Amino acid sequence: MEFKKAYNLITDKVNNELSKMGYTKQKVAAETSNEMVSLFTSQAIAYSVVYYNDKKQMVLRSCSMTDEGPDNEWRTLATWLYDDEVATAKDAESIANDFVEAVSGTLAIKRAKQIKQKRHKGDEGNATPKFLAKRFVAYFPELKEEIKEEEDCYFPFRGATFAKEHMVERIKKYIRQATKPQLEKFAAVFNLQYNNGDVDTRSIITMVLLNSLDEGEFIALSTYFDSDLSVASKAARKYIGKTVKPEKVKKLKNKTYNSIAGNQ
């Protein structure tokens, strides 16, 4: 198989897998004509697939993300020789499967946790409720048009309302039908978005999406939560069926106010 076709096959499979976990494929240009490059990013990690024509190598690598983008301290995760004069479509499939395993398996989850630990505990991310909704388009393609309609009709984006009306039932149905490997990857989306989300996004994940699950659905999914989301989601479930009243602002008593006014 010609190397460009093989490269496209490999990157398409990697993209399909990473999109399920909330990664976005970015438009990038190769530094030299000798390379083909693809870049996939989340708030914390970047993955890149590179083909070096002179070396006849397919390479998967990763690095941490900063506010400006990848920190470019790339770590090679897998390298395969691919000479299209002798390689076949089967060889390309083998490379694709290996790369997919590298970005979605146990080591990938461990890698994400290690990078997350570099952040200060309690740091709030900046991913918005709209960003959260878009991360689920890979699982529910119909959300794409519904997100556009929400954007056209309302400002700001009604994150909690959108989650209740368009995401809850689909998530419940998916959990009931998913296999264990599918649930693990689905939970990875929740872990990533909770860790990278702003305060509104975290609240939508716990109080809206996860609190809408019945006990069986919650247990099936939460088995694969990381420590932060596990603690937060279990705490949030204590509020199921309860109305949380806003805190009342205490008024100053007249005599206190008069005393303050008299001192001015």
PDB file of C-alpha atoms in Angstrom:
ATOM      1  CA  MET A   1       0.000   0.000   0.000  1.00  0.00           C
ATOM      2  CA  GLU A   2       1.301   3.462  -0.982  1.00  0.00           C
ATOM      3  CA  PHE A   3       2.601   5.272   2.128  1.00  0.00           C
ATOM      4  CA  LYS A   4       0.206   8.228   1.865  1.00  0.00           C
ATOM      5  CA  LYS A   5      -2.812   5.912   1.812  1.00  0.00           C
ATOM      6  CA  ALA A   6      -1.354   3.914   4.697  1.00  0.00           C
ATOM      7  CA  TYR A   7      -0.722   7.106   6.664  1.00  0.00           C
ATOM      8  CA  ASN A   8      -4.300   8.291   6.115  1.00  0.00           C
ATOM      9  CA  LEU A   9      -5.674   4.918   7.212  1.00  0.00           C
ATOM     10  CA  ILE A  10      -3.582   5.003  10.395  1.00  0.00           C
ATOM     11  CA  THR A  11      -4.394   8.606  11.313  1.00  0.00           C
ATOM     12  CA  ASP A  12      -8.105   8.101  10.622  1.00  0.00           C
ATOM     13  CA  LYS A  13      -8.221   5.199  13.076  1.00  0.00           C
ATOM     14  CA  VAL A  14      -6.257   7.121  15.702  1.00  0.00           C
ATOM     15  CA  ASN A  15      -8.547  10.128  15.212  1.00  0.00           C
ATOM     16  CA  ASN A  16     -11.675   7.991  15.585  1.00  0.00           C
ATOM     17  CA  GLU A  17     -10.384   6.601  18.865  1.00  0.00           C
ATOM     18  CA  LEU A  18      -9.143   9.875  20.334  1.00  0.00           C
ATOM     19  CA  SER A  19     -12.295  11.795  19.376  1.00  0.00           C
ATOM     20  CA  LYS A  20     -14.258   9.459  21.648  1.00  0.00           C
ATOM     21  CA  MET A  21     -12.115  10.682  24.537  1.00  0.00           C
ATOM     22  CA  GLY A  22     -12.535  14.363  23.760  1.00  0.00           C
ATOM     23  CA  TYR A  23      -9.451  15.009  21.616  1.00  0.00           C
ATOM     24  CA  THR A  24      -9.544  17.382  18.653  1.00  0.00           C
ATOM     25  CA  LYS A  25      -7.621  16.952  15.409  1.00  0.00           C
ATOM     26  CA  GLN A  26      -5.707  20.147  14.641  1.00  0.00           C
ATOM     27  CA  LYS A  27      -4.596  21.557  11.308  1.00  0.00           C
ATOM     28  CA  VAL A  28      -0.789  21.479  11.204  1.00  0.00           C
ATOM     29  CA  ALA A  29       1.888  21.696   8.535  1.00  0.00           C
ATOM     30  CA  ALA A  30       4.967  19.494   8.379  1.00  0.00           C
ATOM     31  CA  GLU A  31       8.292  21.210   9.047  1.00  0.00           C
ATOM     32  CA  THR A  32       9.870  19.649   5.931  1.00  0.00           C
ATOM     33  CA  SER A  33       8.706  17.969   2.746  1.00  0.00           C
ATOM     34  CA  ASN A  34      10.177  14.766   4.137  1.00  0.00           C
ATOM     35  CA  GLU A  35       7.426  14.501   6.802  1.00  0.00           C
ATOM     36  CA  MET A  36       3.703  13.935   7.126  1.00  0.00           C
ATOM     37  CA  VAL A  37       2.271  15.097  10.461  1.00  0.00           C
ATOM     38  CA  SER A  38      -1.070  14.872  12.274  1.00  0.00           C
ATOM     39  CA  LEU A  39      -1.796  16.429  15.674  1.00  0.00           C
ATOM     40  CA  PHE A  40      -4.508  15.543  18.198  1.00  0.00           C
ATOM     41  CA  THR A  41      -4.963  17.597  21.366  1.00  0.00           C
ATOM     42  CA  SER A  42      -6.876  17.658  24.624  1.00  0.00           C
ATOM     43  CA  GLN A  43      -6.492  20.159  27.443  1.00  0.00           C
ATOM     44  CA  ALA A  44      -3.674  18.098  28.978  1.00  0.00           C
ATOM     45  CA  ILE A  45      -2.055  15.877  26.329  1.00  0.00           C
ATOM     46  CA  ALA A  46      -1.123  16.065  22.658  1.00  0.00           C
ATOM     47  CA  TYR A  47      -0.573  13.062  20.386  1.00  0.00           C
ATOM     48  CA  SER A  48       1.120  13.205  17.003  1.00  0.00           C
ATOM     49  CA  VAL A  49       1.470  10.692  14.183  1.00  0.00           C
ATOM     50  CA  VAL A  50       4.468  11.342  11.925  1.00  0.00           C
ATOM     51  CA  TYR A  51       5.743   9.596   8.803  1.00  0.00           C
ATOM     52  CA  TYR A  52       9.414  10.159   7.947  1.00  0.00           C
ATOM     53  CA  ASN A  53       9.830   9.393   4.266  1.00  0.00           C
ATOM     54  CA  ASP A  54      13.630   9.114   4.315  1.00  0.00           C
ATOM     55  CA  LYS A  55      13.590   6.663   7.235  1.00  0.00           C
ATOM     56  CA  LYS A  56      10.411   4.886   6.107  1.00  0.00           C
ATOM     57  CA  GLN A  57       9.066   5.170   9.665  1.00  0.00           C
ATOM     58  CA  MET A  58       5.603   5.650  11.162  1.00  0.00           C
ATOM     59  CA  VAL A  59       5.941   7.236  14.619  1.00  0.00           C
ATOM     60  CA  LEU A  60       3.441   7.864  17.401  1.00  0.00           C
ATOM     61  CA  ARG A  61       4.510  10.397  20.016  1.00  0.00           C
ATOM     62  CA  SER A  62       3.024  12.466  22.836  1.00  0.00           C
ATOM     63  CA  CYS A  63       3.749  15.534  24.935  1.00  0.00           C
ATOM     64  CA  SER A  64       2.065  17.769  27.502  1.00  0.00           C
ATOM     65  CA  MET A  65      -0.120  20.730  26.586  1.00  0.00           C
ATOM     66  CA  THR A  66       0.392  24.306  27.759  1.00  0.00           C
ATOM     67  CA  ASP A  67      -1.846  27.375  27.388  1.00  0.00           C
ATOM     68  CA  GLU A  68      -0.037  28.103  24.106  1.00  0.00           C
ATOM     69  CA  GLY A  69      -0.272  24.545  22.762  1.00  0.00           C
ATOM     70  CA  PRO A  70       1.992  21.452  22.840  1.00  0.00           C
ATOM     71  CA  ASP A  71       5.188  21.959  24.853  1.00  0.00           C
ATOM     72  CA  ASN A  72       7.025  20.077  22.058  1.00  0.00           C
ATOM     73  CA  GLU A  73       8.909  17.865  24.512  1.00  0.00           C
ATOM     74  CA  TRP A  74       7.852  14.858  22.465  1.00  0.00           C
ATOM     75  CA  ARG A  75       8.137  11.331  23.783  1.00  0.00           C
ATOM     76  CA  THR A  76       8.116   8.509  21.233  1.00  0.00           C
ATOM     77  CA  LEU A  77       5.519   5.866  22.101  1.00  0.00           C
ATOM     78  CA  ALA A  78       5.807   3.568  19.075  1.00  0.00           C
ATOM     79  CA  THR A  79       7.875   3.314  15.887  1.00  0.00           C
ATOM     80  CA  TRP A  80       7.197   1.073  12.900  1.00  0.00           C
ATOM     81  CA  LEU A  81       9.065   0.663   9.625  1.00  0.00           C
ATOM     82  CA  TYR A  82       6.804   1.186   6.622  1.00  0.00           C
ATOM     83  CA  ASP A  83       8.335   0.779   3.173  1.00  0.00           C
ATOM     84  CA  ASP A  84       5.517   0.888   0.654  1.00  0.00           C
ATOM     85  CA  GLU A  85       7.545  -1.084  -1.865  1.00  0.00           C
ATOM     86  CA  VAL A  86       7.013  -4.182   0.266  1.00  0.00           C
ATOM     87  CA  ALA A  87       4.377  -3.224   2.895  1.00  0.00           C
ATOM     88  CA  THR A  88       0.736  -4.193   2.481  1.00  0.00           C
ATOM     89  CA  ALA A  89      -2.644  -2.975   3.699  1.00  0.00           C
ATOM     90  CA  LYS A  90      -2.404  -5.609   6.426  1.00  0.00           C
ATOM     91  CA  ASP A  91       0.809  -3.990   7.677  1.00  0.00           C
ATOM     92  CA  ALA A  92      -0.902  -0.603   7.793  1.00  0.00           C
ATOM     93  CA  GLU A  93      -3.777  -2.113   9.764  1.00  0.00           C
ATOM     94  CA  SER A  94      -1.339  -3.615  12.277  1.00  0.00           C
ATOM     95  CA  ILE A  95       0.321  -0.242  12.814  1.00  0.00           C
ATOM     96  CA  ALA A  96      -3.058   1.455  13.192  1.00  0.00           C
ATOM     97  CA  ASN A  97      -4.198  -1.087  15.776  1.00  0.00           C
ATOM     98  CA  ASP A  98      -0.967  -0.691  17.742  1.00  0.00           C
ATOM     99  CA  PHE A  99      -1.278   3.114  17.745  1.00  0.00           C
ATOM    100  CA  VAL A 100      -4.931   2.919  18.812  1.00  0.00           C
ATOM    101  CA  GLU A 101      -3.992   0.649  21.703  1.00  0.00           C
ATOM    102  CA  ALA A 102      -1.218   3.051  22.708  1.00  0.00           C
ATOM    103  CA  VAL A 103      -3.607   6.022  22.990  1.00  0.00           C
ATOM    104  CA  SER A 104      -6.493   4.190  24.618  1.00  0.00           C
ATOM    105  CA  GLY A 105      -5.128   1.366  26.756  1.00  0.00           C
ATOM    106  CA  THR A 106      -4.031   1.134  30.370  1.00  0.00           C
ATOM    107  CA  LEU A 107      -0.716   2.896  29.745  1.00  0.00           C
ATOM    108  CA  ALA A 108      -2.513   5.821  28.114  1.00  0.00           C
ATOM    109  CA  ILE A 109      -4.744   6.228  31.163  1.00  0.00           C
ATOM    110  CA  LYS A 110      -1.674   6.086  33.433  1.00  0.00           C
ATOM    111  CA  ARG A 111       0.057   8.668  31.233  1.00  0.00           C
ATOM    112  CA  ALA A 112      -2.898  11.045  31.533  1.00  0.00           C
ATOM    113  CA  LYS A 113      -2.919  10.698  35.315  1.00  0.00           C
ATOM    114  CA  GLN A 114       0.804  11.393  35.538  1.00  0.00           C
ATOM    115  CA  ILE A 115       0.450  14.594  33.529  1.00  0.00           C
ATOM    116  CA  LYS A 116      -2.592  15.620  35.553  1.00  0.00           C
ATOM    117  CA  GLN A 117      -0.615  15.286  38.778  1.00  0.00           C
ATOM    118  CA  LYS A 118       1.700  18.060  37.592  1.00  0.00           C
ATOM    119  CA  ARG A 119      -1.174  20.499  38.028  1.00  0.00           C
ATOM    120  CA  HIS A 120      -1.865  21.902  41.477  1.00  0.00           C
ATOM    121  CA  LYS A 121      -4.608  20.072  43.295  1.00  0.00           C
ATOM    122  CA  GLY A 122      -7.870  21.989  43.039  1.00  0.00           C
ATOM    123  CA  ASP A 123      -6.839  23.893  39.891  1.00  0.00           C
ATOM    124  CA  GLU A 124      -9.865  24.730  37.792  1.00  0.00           C
ATOM    125  CA  GLY A 125      -9.763  24.176  34.047  1.00  0.00           C
ATOM    126  CA  ASN A 126     -11.170  26.427  31.380  1.00  0.00           C
ATOM    127  CA  ALA A 127     -13.227  24.043  29.243  1.00  0.00           C
ATOM    128  CA  THR A 128     -16.760  25.413  28.944  1.00  0.00           C
ATOM    129  CA  PRO A 129     -20.170  23.661  28.925  1.00  0.00           C
ATOM    130  CA  LYS A 130     -20.342  24.124  25.155  1.00  0.00           C
ATOM    131  CA  PHE A 131     -16.947  22.467  24.795  1.00  0.00           C
ATOM    132  CA  LEU A 132     -18.276  19.604  26.935  1.00  0.00           C
ATOM    133  CA  ALA A 133     -21.289  19.127  24.665  1.00  0.00           C
ATOM    134  CA  LYS A 134     -19.090  19.041  21.569  1.00  0.00           C
ATOM    135  CA  ARG A 135     -16.939  16.276  23.083  1.00  0.00           C
ATOM    136  CA  PHE A 136     -19.928  13.924  22.887  1.00  0.00           C
ATOM    137  CA  VAL A 137     -20.569  14.476  19.170  1.00  0.00           C
ATOM    138  CA  ALA A 138     -18.229  11.555  18.452  1.00  0.00           C
ATOM    139  CA  TYR A 139     -20.719   9.321  20.282  1.00  0.00           C
ATOM    140  CA  PHE A 140     -23.923  11.117  19.304  1.00  0.00           C
ATOM    141  CA  PRO A 141     -23.455  12.785  15.868  1.00  0.00           C
ATOM    142  CA  GLU A 142     -26.932  14.319  15.991  1.00  0.00           C
ATOM    143  CA  LEU A 143     -25.704  16.607  18.762  1.00  0.00           C
ATOM    144  CA  LYS A 144     -23.768  18.630  16.180  1.00  0.00           C
ATOM    145  CA  GLU A 145     -26.902  20.180  14.683  1.00  0.00           C
ATOM    146  CA  GLU A 146     -28.550  20.555  18.091  1.00  0.00           C
ATOM    147  CA  ILE A 147     -25.530  22.459  19.407  1.00  0.00           C
ATOM    148  CA  LYS A 148     -25.678  24.772  16.381  1.00  0.00           C
ATOM    149  CA  GLU A 149     -29.378  25.381  16.969  1.00  0.00           C
ATOM    150  CA  GLU A 150     -28.712  26.189  20.630  1.00  0.00           C
ATOM    151  CA  GLU A 151     -25.970  28.632  19.608  1.00  0.00           C
ATOM    152  CA  ASP A 152     -28.277  30.297  17.058  1.00  0.00           C
ATOM    153  CA  CYS A 153     -31.182  30.684  19.469  1.00  0.00           C
ATOM    154  CA  TYR A 154     -29.612  31.403  22.853  1.00  0.00           C
ATOM    155  CA  PHE A 155     -26.740  33.382  24.285  1.00  0.00           C
ATOM    156  CA  PRO A 156     -24.955  32.433  26.402  1.00  0.00           C
ATOM    157  CA  PHE A 157     -25.006  28.701  25.710  1.00  0.00           C
ATOM    158  CA  ARG A 158     -27.442  27.078  28.169  1.00  0.00           C
ATOM    159  CA  GLY A 159     -25.129  24.295  29.296  1.00  0.00           C
ATOM    160  CA  ALA A 160     -27.266  22.705  32.004  1.00  0.00           C
ATOM    161  CA  THR A 161     -30.493  22.929  29.985  1.00  0.00           C
ATOM    162  CA  PHE A 162     -28.812  21.512  26.882  1.00  0.00           C
ATOM    163  CA  ALA A 163     -27.366  18.623  28.891  1.00  0.00           C
ATOM    164  CA  LYS A 164     -30.769  17.759  30.383  1.00  0.00           C
ATOM    165  CA  GLU A 165     -32.672  17.983  27.090  1.00  0.00           C
ATOM    166  CA  HIS A 166     -30.194  16.520  24.609  1.00  0.00           C
ATOM    167  CA  MET A 167     -27.534  14.485  26.399  1.00  0.00           C
ATOM    168  CA  VAL A 168     -28.948  12.689  29.437  1.00  0.00           C
ATOM    169  CA  GLU A 169     -31.141  10.104  27.717  1.00  0.00           C
ATOM    170  CA  ARG A 170     -28.555   9.323  25.072  1.00  0.00           C
ATOM    171  CA  ILE A 171     -25.872   8.791  27.702  1.00  0.00           C
ATOM    172  CA  LYS A 172     -28.169   6.506  29.723  1.00  0.00           C
ATOM    173  CA  LYS A 173     -28.988   4.445  26.638  1.00  0.00           C
ATOM    174  CA  TYR A 174     -25.335   4.172  25.636  1.00  0.00           C
ATOM    175  CA  ILE A 175     -24.299   2.956  29.090  1.00  0.00           C
ATOM    176  CA  ARG A 176     -26.992   0.256  29.095  1.00  0.00           C
ATOM    177  CA  GLN A 177     -25.814  -1.109  25.742  1.00  0.00           C
ATOM    178  CA  ALA A 178     -22.025  -0.632  26.024  1.00  0.00           C
ATOM    179  CA  THR A 179     -19.437  -3.350  26.581  1.00  0.00           C
ATOM    180  CA  LYS A 180     -16.851  -3.005  29.355  1.00  0.00           C
ATOM    181  CA  PRO A 181     -14.119  -1.719  26.988  1.00  0.00           C
ATOM    182  CA  GLN A 182     -16.601   0.794  25.567  1.00  0.00           C
ATOM    183  CA  LEU A 183     -17.578   1.935  29.056  1.00  0.00           C
ATOM    184  CA  GLU A 184     -13.922   2.427  29.990  1.00  0.00           C
ATOM    185  CA  LYS A 185     -13.365   4.688  26.984  1.00  0.00           C
ATOM    186  CA  PHE A 186     -16.660   6.505  27.608  1.00  0.00           C
ATOM    187  CA  ALA A 187     -15.660   7.134  31.225  1.00  0.00           C
ATOM    188  CA  ALA A 188     -12.353   8.552  29.986  1.00  0.00           C
ATOM    189  CA  VAL A 189     -14.321  11.361  28.322  1.00  0.00           C
ATOM    190  CA  PHE A 190     -15.950  12.226  31.646  1.00  0.00           C
ATOM    191  CA  ASN A 191     -12.597  12.081  33.464  1.00  0.00           C
ATOM    192  CA  LEU A 192     -10.894  14.344  30.933  1.00  0.00           C
ATOM    193  CA  GLN A 193     -13.714  16.893  30.751  1.00  0.00           C
ATOM    194  CA  TYR A 194     -14.146  17.032  34.532  1.00  0.00           C
ATOM    195  CA  ASN A 195     -10.427  17.579  35.090  1.00  0.00           C
ATOM    196  CA  ASN A 196     -10.237  20.265  32.399  1.00  0.00           C
ATOM    197  CA  GLY A 197     -13.638  21.866  32.940  1.00  0.00           C
ATOM    198  CA  ASP A 198     -14.521  25.187  34.507  1.00  0.00           C
ATOM    199  CA  VAL A 199     -16.800  25.266  37.555  1.00  0.00           C
ATOM    200  CA  ASP A 200     -19.988  25.217  35.430  1.00  0.00           C
ATOM    201  CA  THR A 201     -18.780  22.271  33.373  1.00  0.00           C
ATOM    202  CA  ARG A 202     -17.868  20.249  36.461  1.00  0.00           C
ATOM    203  CA  SER A 203     -21.271  20.958  37.959  1.00  0.00           C
ATOM    204  CA  ILE A 204     -23.047  19.847  34.766  1.00  0.00           C
ATOM    205  CA  ILE A 205     -21.060  16.604  34.713  1.00  0.00           C
ATOM    206  CA  THR A 206     -21.829  15.694  38.331  1.00  0.00           C
ATOM    207  CA  MET A 207     -25.200  17.306  39.157  1.00  0.00           C
ATOM    208  CA  VAL A 208     -26.867  16.956  35.742  1.00  0.00           C
ATOM    209  CA  LEU A 209     -25.366  14.118  33.723  1.00  0.00           C
ATOM    210  CA  LEU A 210     -24.210  11.690  36.410  1.00  0.00           C
ATOM    211  CA  ASN A 211     -27.039  12.402  38.859  1.00  0.00           C
ATOM    212  CA  SER A 212     -29.513  11.536  36.081  1.00  0.00           C
ATOM    213  CA  LEU A 213     -28.198   7.960  35.968  1.00  0.00           C
ATOM    214  CA  ASP A 214     -29.918   5.244  37.951  1.00  0.00           C
ATOM    215  CA  GLU A 215     -27.786   3.302  40.407  1.00  0.00           C
ATOM    216  CA  GLY A 216     -26.937   0.508  37.991  1.00  0.00           C
ATOM    217  CA  GLU A 217     -25.939   2.902  35.224  1.00  0.00           C
ATOM    218  CA  PHE A 218     -23.848   4.975  37.618  1.00  0.00           C
ATOM    219  CA  ILE A 219     -21.985   1.961  39.020  1.00  0.00           C
ATOM    220  CA  ALA A 220     -21.279   0.621  35.519  1.00  0.00           C
ATOM    221  CA  LEU A 221     -19.702   3.911  34.417  1.00  0.00           C
ATOM    222  CA  SER A 222     -18.115   5.091  37.665  1.00  0.00           C
ATOM    223  CA  THR A 223     -16.059   1.891  37.903  1.00  0.00           C
ATOM    224  CA  TYR A 224     -13.677   3.598  35.460  1.00  0.00           C
ATOM    225  CA  PHE A 225     -13.614   7.100  36.988  1.00  0.00           C
ATOM    226  CA  ASP A 226     -10.333   8.518  38.220  1.00  0.00           C
ATOM    227  CA  SER A 227      -9.991   9.546  41.868  1.00  0.00           C
ATOM    228  CA  ASP A 228     -11.125  13.170  41.459  1.00  0.00           C
ATOM    229  CA  LEU A 229     -14.310  12.421  39.549  1.00  0.00           C
ATOM    230  CA  SER A 230     -15.058   9.380  41.705  1.00  0.00           C
ATOM    231  CA  VAL A 231     -15.040  11.484  44.878  1.00  0.00           C
ATOM    232  CA  ALA A 232     -16.969  14.378  43.309  1.00  0.00           C
ATOM    233  CA  SER A 233     -19.642  12.207  41.709  1.00  0.00           C
ATOM    234  CA  LYS A 234     -20.314  10.210  44.886  1.00  0.00           C
ATOM    235  CA  ALA A 235     -20.643  13.437  46.869  1.00  0.00           C
ATOM    236  CA  ALA A 236     -23.006  14.870  44.274  1.00  0.00           C
ATOM    237  CA  ARG A 237     -25.330  11.850  44.394  1.00  0.00           C
ATOM    238  CA  LYS A 238     -26.220  12.744  47.983  1.00  0.00           C
ATOM    239  CA  TYR A 239     -28.202  15.628  46.498  1.00  0.00           C
ATOM    240  CA  ILE A 240     -30.387  13.518  44.203  1.00  0.00           C
ATOM    241  CA  GLY A 241     -34.022  14.412  44.858  1.00  0.00           C
ATOM    242  CA  LYS A 242     -33.107  17.311  47.118  1.00  0.00           C
ATOM    243  CA  THR A 243     -33.642  21.002  46.474  1.00  0.00           C
ATOM    244  CA  VAL A 244     -30.621  23.068  47.293  1.00  0.00           C
ATOM    245  CA  LYS A 245     -31.699  26.520  48.428  1.00  0.00           C
ATOM    246  CA  PRO A 246     -29.440  29.482  47.735  1.00  0.00           C
ATOM    247  CA  GLU A 247     -27.716  30.956  50.731  1.00  0.00           C
ATOM    248  CA  LYS A 248     -29.555  33.919  52.237  1.00  0.00           C
ATOM    249  CA  VAL A 249     -27.637  37.110  52.825  1.00  0.00           C
ATOM    250  CA  LYS A 250     -27.943  38.108  56.446  1.00  0.00           C
ATOM    251  CA  LYS A 251     -29.201  41.626  57.077  1.00  0.00           C
ATOM    252  CA  LEU A 252     -27.531  43.864  59.608  1.00  0.00           C
ATOM    253  CA  LYS A 253     -29.656  44.622  62.656  1.00  0.00           C
ATOM    254  CA  ASN A 254     -30.715  48.246  63.054  1.00  0.00           C
ATOM    255  CA  LYS A 255     -28.722  48.796  66.222  1.00  0.00           C
ATOM    256  CA  THR A 256     -25.598  47.401  64.569  1.00  0.00           C
ATOM    257  CA  TYR A 257     -26.100  49.602  61.539  1.00  0.00           C
ATOM    258  CA  ASN A 258     -26.671  52.647  63.734  1.00  0.00           C
ATOM    259  CA  SER A 259     -23.538  51.875  65.685  1.00  0.00           C
ATOM    260  CA  ILE A 260     -21.517  51.615  62.474  1.00  0.00           C
ATOM    261  CA  ALA A 261     -23.081  54.802  61.111  1.00  0.00           C
ATOM    262  CA  GLY A 262     -22.346  56.631  64.352  1.00  0.00           C
ATOM    263  CA  ASN A 263     -18.662  55.795  64.091  1.00  0.00           C
ATOM    264  CA  GLN A 264     -18.292  57.254  60.602  1.00  0.00           C
TER     265      GLN A 264
END
